[in-house]
Tab-separated table of C-alpha atoms in Angstrom:
chain	number	residue	atom	x	y	z
A	10	UNK	CA	146.216	247.909	215.962
A	11	UNK	CA	149.730	247.017	214.841
A	12	UNK	CA	151.079	243.557	215.540
A	13	UNK	CA	153.737	243.232	218.260
A	14	UNK	CA	155.639	239.907	217.959
A	15	UNK	CA	156.459	237.902	221.085
A	16	UNK	CA	159.216	235.298	221.693
A	17	UNK	CA	158.866	232.239	219.480
A	18	UNK	CA	159.728	229.689	222.187
A	19	UNK	CA	158.676	229.252	225.801
A	20	UNK	CA	162.065	228.295	227.193
A	21	UNK	CA	161.622	229.274	230.840
A	22	UNK	CA	160.996	226.328	233.174
A	23	UNK	CA	158.658	228.326	235.419
A	24	UNK	CA	156.647	229.436	232.405
A	25	UNK	CA	156.386	225.858	231.147
A	26	UNK	CA	155.203	224.603	234.542
A	27	UNK	CA	152.606	227.391	234.720
A	28	UNK	CA	151.204	226.397	231.327
A	29	UNK	CA	151.258	222.697	232.131
A	30	UNK	CA	149.219	223.307	235.293
A	31	UNK	CA	146.844	225.917	233.861
A	32	UNK	CA	143.201	225.107	233.173
A	33	UNK	CA	142.757	224.976	229.402
A	34	UNK	CA	139.724	222.695	229.588
A	35	UNK	CA	137.383	225.053	227.710
A	36	UNK	CA	139.587	226.209	224.803
A	37	UNK	CA	141.274	222.837	224.298
A	38	UNK	CA	137.999	220.907	224.340
A	39	UNK	CA	136.677	223.526	221.923
A	40	UNK	CA	139.648	222.802	219.661
A	41	UNK	CA	138.820	219.072	219.558
A	42	UNK	CA	135.113	219.790	219.019
A	43	UNK	CA	135.827	222.128	216.117
A	44	UNK	CA	138.349	219.711	214.605
A	45	UNK	CA	135.742	216.934	214.637
A	46	UNK	CA	133.099	219.213	213.133
A	47	UNK	CA	135.429	220.595	210.467
A	48	UNK	CA	137.352	217.551	209.264
A	49	UNK	CA	136.314	214.606	211.433
A	50	UNK	CA	134.303	212.944	208.673
A	51	UNK	CA	137.395	213.046	206.456
A	52	UNK	CA	139.556	211.054	208.880
A	53	UNK	CA	139.850	207.299	208.725
A	54	UNK	CA	139.439	205.205	211.869
A	55	UNK	CA	143.207	204.915	212.255
A	56	UNK	CA	146.131	206.895	210.956
A	57	UNK	CA	148.985	209.246	211.747
A	58	UNK	CA	148.915	212.880	212.840
A	59	UNK	CA	151.404	215.671	213.472
A	60	UNK	CA	150.835	218.237	216.232
A	61	UNK	CA	152.934	221.307	215.397
A	62	UNK	CA	153.875	223.414	218.422
A	63	UNK	CA	152.482	220.910	220.911
A	64	UNK	CA	153.667	222.723	224.046
A	65	UNK	CA	152.934	220.628	227.129
A	66	UNK	CA	151.076	218.108	224.921
A	67	UNK	CA	147.586	218.715	226.347
A	68	UNK	CA	145.903	218.822	222.939
A	69	UNK	CA	147.901	215.823	221.716
A	70	UNK	CA	146.554	213.906	224.704
A	71	UNK	CA	142.983	215.058	224.116
A	72	UNK	CA	143.270	214.131	220.429
A	73	UNK	CA	144.672	210.691	221.300
A	74	UNK	CA	141.757	210.043	223.658
A	75	UNK	CA	139.281	211.099	220.969
A	76	UNK	CA	141.029	209.193	218.159
A	77	UNK	CA	142.615	206.231	220.007
A	78	UNK	CA	143.806	204.480	216.841
A	79	UNK	CA	146.017	207.357	215.732
A	80	UNK	CA	149.756	207.657	216.178
A	81	UNK	CA	150.785	211.241	216.904
A	82	UNK	CA	154.116	212.967	216.407
A	83	UNK	CA	154.059	216.022	218.687
A	84	UNK	CA	156.679	218.658	217.891
A	85	UNK	CA	157.861	221.676	219.839
A	86	UNK	CA	161.072	223.689	219.885
A	87	UNK	CA	161.138	224.332	223.644
A	88	UNK	CA	162.838	221.736	225.828
A	89	UNK	CA	161.104	223.050	228.955
A	90	UNK	CA	157.643	222.611	227.440
A	91	UNK	CA	158.402	219.123	226.171
A	92	UNK	CA	159.671	218.119	229.621
A	93	UNK	CA	156.223	218.989	230.991
A	94	UNK	CA	154.631	217.301	227.992
A	95	UNK	CA	156.500	214.070	228.714
A	96	UNK	CA	155.186	214.076	232.282
A	97	UNK	CA	151.633	214.561	231.032
A	98	UNK	CA	151.899	211.900	228.327
A	99	UNK	CA	153.282	209.339	230.771
A	100	UNK	CA	150.617	210.190	233.351
A	101	UNK	CA	147.902	209.708	230.716
A	102	UNK	CA	149.233	206.285	229.739
A	103	UNK	CA	149.406	207.370	226.100
A	104	UNK	CA	153.163	207.148	225.607
A	105	UNK	CA	152.621	204.440	222.970
A	106	UNK	CA	150.381	206.786	220.991
A	107	UNK	CA	152.298	210.050	221.294
A	108	UNK	CA	155.883	210.591	220.197
A	109	UNK	CA	157.365	213.886	221.421
A	110	UNK	CA	159.918	215.578	219.143
A	111	UNK	CA	162.085	218.589	219.953
A	112	UNK	CA	162.697	220.697	216.852
A	113	UNK	CA	162.024	224.179	215.554
A	114	UNK	CA	159.660	224.580	212.644
A	115	UNK	CA	162.451	225.977	210.441
A	116	UNK	CA	164.405	222.765	211.092
A	117	UNK	CA	161.437	220.545	210.306
A	118	UNK	CA	160.467	218.829	207.104
A	119	UNK	CA	157.082	217.238	206.602
A	120	UNK	CA	158.102	215.391	203.452
A	121	UNK	CA	159.784	212.410	205.124
A	122	UNK	CA	156.586	210.978	206.568
A	123	UNK	CA	153.081	211.013	205.144
A	124	UNK	CA	150.556	212.183	207.733
A	125	UNK	CA	146.794	211.830	207.483
A	126	UNK	CA	146.351	214.972	209.554
A	127	UNK	CA	148.445	217.968	210.576
A	128	UNK	CA	147.026	220.064	213.396
A	129	UNK	CA	148.223	222.942	215.515
A	130	UNK	CA	146.980	225.174	218.303
A	131	UNK	CA	148.414	228.603	219.141
A	132	UNK	CA	151.609	228.194	217.143
A	133	UNK	CA	151.049	230.727	214.364
A	134	UNK	CA	151.049	233.847	216.537
A	135	UNK	CA	154.447	232.893	217.992
A	136	UNK	CA	156.126	232.818	214.584
A	137	UNK	CA	158.195	235.791	213.483
A	138	UNK	CA	158.059	234.353	209.964
A	139	UNK	CA	154.533	232.903	209.525
A	140	UNK	CA	155.320	231.700	206.010
A	141	UNK	CA	157.476	229.004	207.608
A	142	UNK	CA	154.280	227.293	208.700
A	143	UNK	CA	152.420	227.646	205.432
A	144	UNK	CA	155.388	226.570	203.302
A	145	UNK	CA	155.993	223.553	205.547
A	146	UNK	CA	152.348	222.550	205.147
A	147	UNK	CA	152.385	223.230	201.406
A	148	UNK	CA	155.395	220.940	201.010
A	149	UNK	CA	154.028	218.179	203.252
A	150	UNK	CA	154.020	214.721	201.704
A	151	UNK	CA	150.705	213.696	200.247
A	152	UNK	CA	147.649	215.830	200.948
A	153	UNK	CA	146.908	215.621	204.671
A	154	UNK	CA	143.880	217.165	206.301
A	155	UNK	CA	144.815	220.418	208.039
A	156	UNK	CA	143.282	221.967	211.139
A	157	UNK	CA	144.821	224.977	212.871
A	158	UNK	CA	143.405	227.159	215.624
A	159	UNK	CA	144.971	230.365	216.872
A	160	UNK	CA	144.226	233.626	218.561
A	161	UNK	CA	143.232	236.594	216.433
A	162	UNK	CA	144.411	240.106	217.093
A	163	UNK	CA	141.778	242.541	218.414
A	164	UNK	CA	141.371	245.999	216.915
A	165	UNK	CA	142.517	247.942	219.974
A	166	UNK	CA	144.341	247.815	223.293
A	167	UNK	CA	140.987	248.359	224.989
A	168	UNK	CA	139.733	245.079	223.494
A	169	UNK	CA	142.909	243.295	224.613
A	170	UNK	CA	142.299	244.488	228.177
A	171	UNK	CA	138.639	243.434	228.024
A	172	UNK	CA	139.479	239.934	226.787
A	173	UNK	CA	142.142	239.561	229.487
A	174	UNK	CA	139.617	240.579	232.163
A	175	UNK	CA	137.138	238.070	230.754
A	176	UNK	CA	139.401	235.039	230.369
A	177	UNK	CA	142.501	235.267	232.588
A	178	UNK	CA	141.514	237.462	235.509
A	179	UNK	CA	142.644	235.651	238.648
A	180	UNK	CA	145.190	233.492	236.820
A	181	UNK	CA	148.917	233.587	237.578
A	182	UNK	CA	150.556	236.856	236.574
A	183	UNK	CA	152.707	235.101	233.974
A	184	UNK	CA	149.591	233.671	232.278
A	185	UNK	CA	147.855	237.061	232.283
A	186	UNK	CA	150.953	238.686	230.786
A	187	UNK	CA	151.388	236.041	228.112
A	188	UNK	CA	147.715	236.088	227.143
A	189	UNK	CA	147.873	239.837	226.498
A	190	UNK	CA	151.169	239.519	224.634
A	191	UNK	CA	149.729	236.727	222.503
A	192	UNK	CA	146.722	238.836	221.536
A	193	UNK	CA	149.073	241.618	220.429
A	194	UNK	CA	151.161	239.072	218.496
A	195	UNK	CA	148.249	237.328	216.803
A	196	UNK	CA	147.256	237.839	213.174
A	197	UNK	CA	143.900	239.003	211.859
A	198	UNK	CA	141.792	236.816	209.582
A	199	UNK	CA	142.594	239.082	206.634
A	200	UNK	CA	146.339	238.868	207.283
A	201	UNK	CA	146.127	235.082	207.361
A	202	UNK	CA	144.195	235.008	204.100
A	203	UNK	CA	146.967	237.071	202.509
A	204	UNK	CA	149.583	234.645	203.893
A	205	UNK	CA	147.672	231.678	202.466
A	206	UNK	CA	147.366	233.400	199.101
A	207	UNK	CA	151.112	234.084	199.045
A	208	UNK	CA	151.744	230.398	199.760
A	209	UNK	CA	149.329	229.233	197.064
A	210	UNK	CA	146.921	227.838	199.646
A	211	UNK	CA	143.824	229.860	198.764
A	212	UNK	CA	141.631	226.755	199.124
A	213	UNK	CA	142.131	226.808	202.889
A	214	UNK	CA	139.131	227.999	204.876
A	215	UNK	CA	139.579	230.720	207.509
A	216	UNK	CA	136.774	230.906	210.084
A	217	UNK	CA	136.266	233.133	213.118
A	218	UNK	CA	135.040	230.760	215.838
A	219	UNK	CA	134.968	232.878	219.007
A	220	UNK	CA	135.682	236.368	220.289
A	221	UNK	CA	139.388	235.513	220.342
A	222	UNK	CA	139.968	232.459	218.111
A	223	UNK	CA	139.979	231.606	214.445
A	224	UNK	CA	140.581	228.361	212.574
A	225	UNK	CA	142.288	227.478	209.297
A	226	UNK	CA	141.384	224.161	207.713
A	227	UNK	CA	141.705	221.990	204.651
A	228	UNK	CA	139.934	218.706	204.077
A	229	UNK	CA	141.650	215.905	202.202
């Protein structure tokens, strides 16, 4: 099935509110669990992390609760999403741990600050130019641990419909629509391996971790 890109940024206020209030308990806890299993033993007790494409900051908050001695820069290009993220960060009492930054990936450099970890959830499939992500990571200062999770594109529209029925049936219409669009926009594991090879990042590990998710990781 051919990839169909979707908008890079979630700029609509209603869309941002819907995402901020949605129940992502299972996939976001799964993200933290997989991060710990994949690279947790490589992380020091304290350090700095960058969350690329943080959205409403739910994963930044979960990471901060799991690794309380880390300082996190959480970046997103959408003002509406960061507005919801700020509410969530303040409500969690983690505003001293999490610094929200509004910027697009193409405007971002990771060479000005050395991070111990760069992580991201569901950013890659939004990018019209995925090499922006891999080149930014390749040029990051030092050699940070990397952990990325994203959707993977199914083989057919029938599979997209089946996954939507399984995971977002009964959710708000906007969330059902976006979930389907994101599956169409996602990359396959083989496409990501080709992207990594083109960026000179062949050492990264690509793993299929569910019926709809894959991870990309590098230990320090």
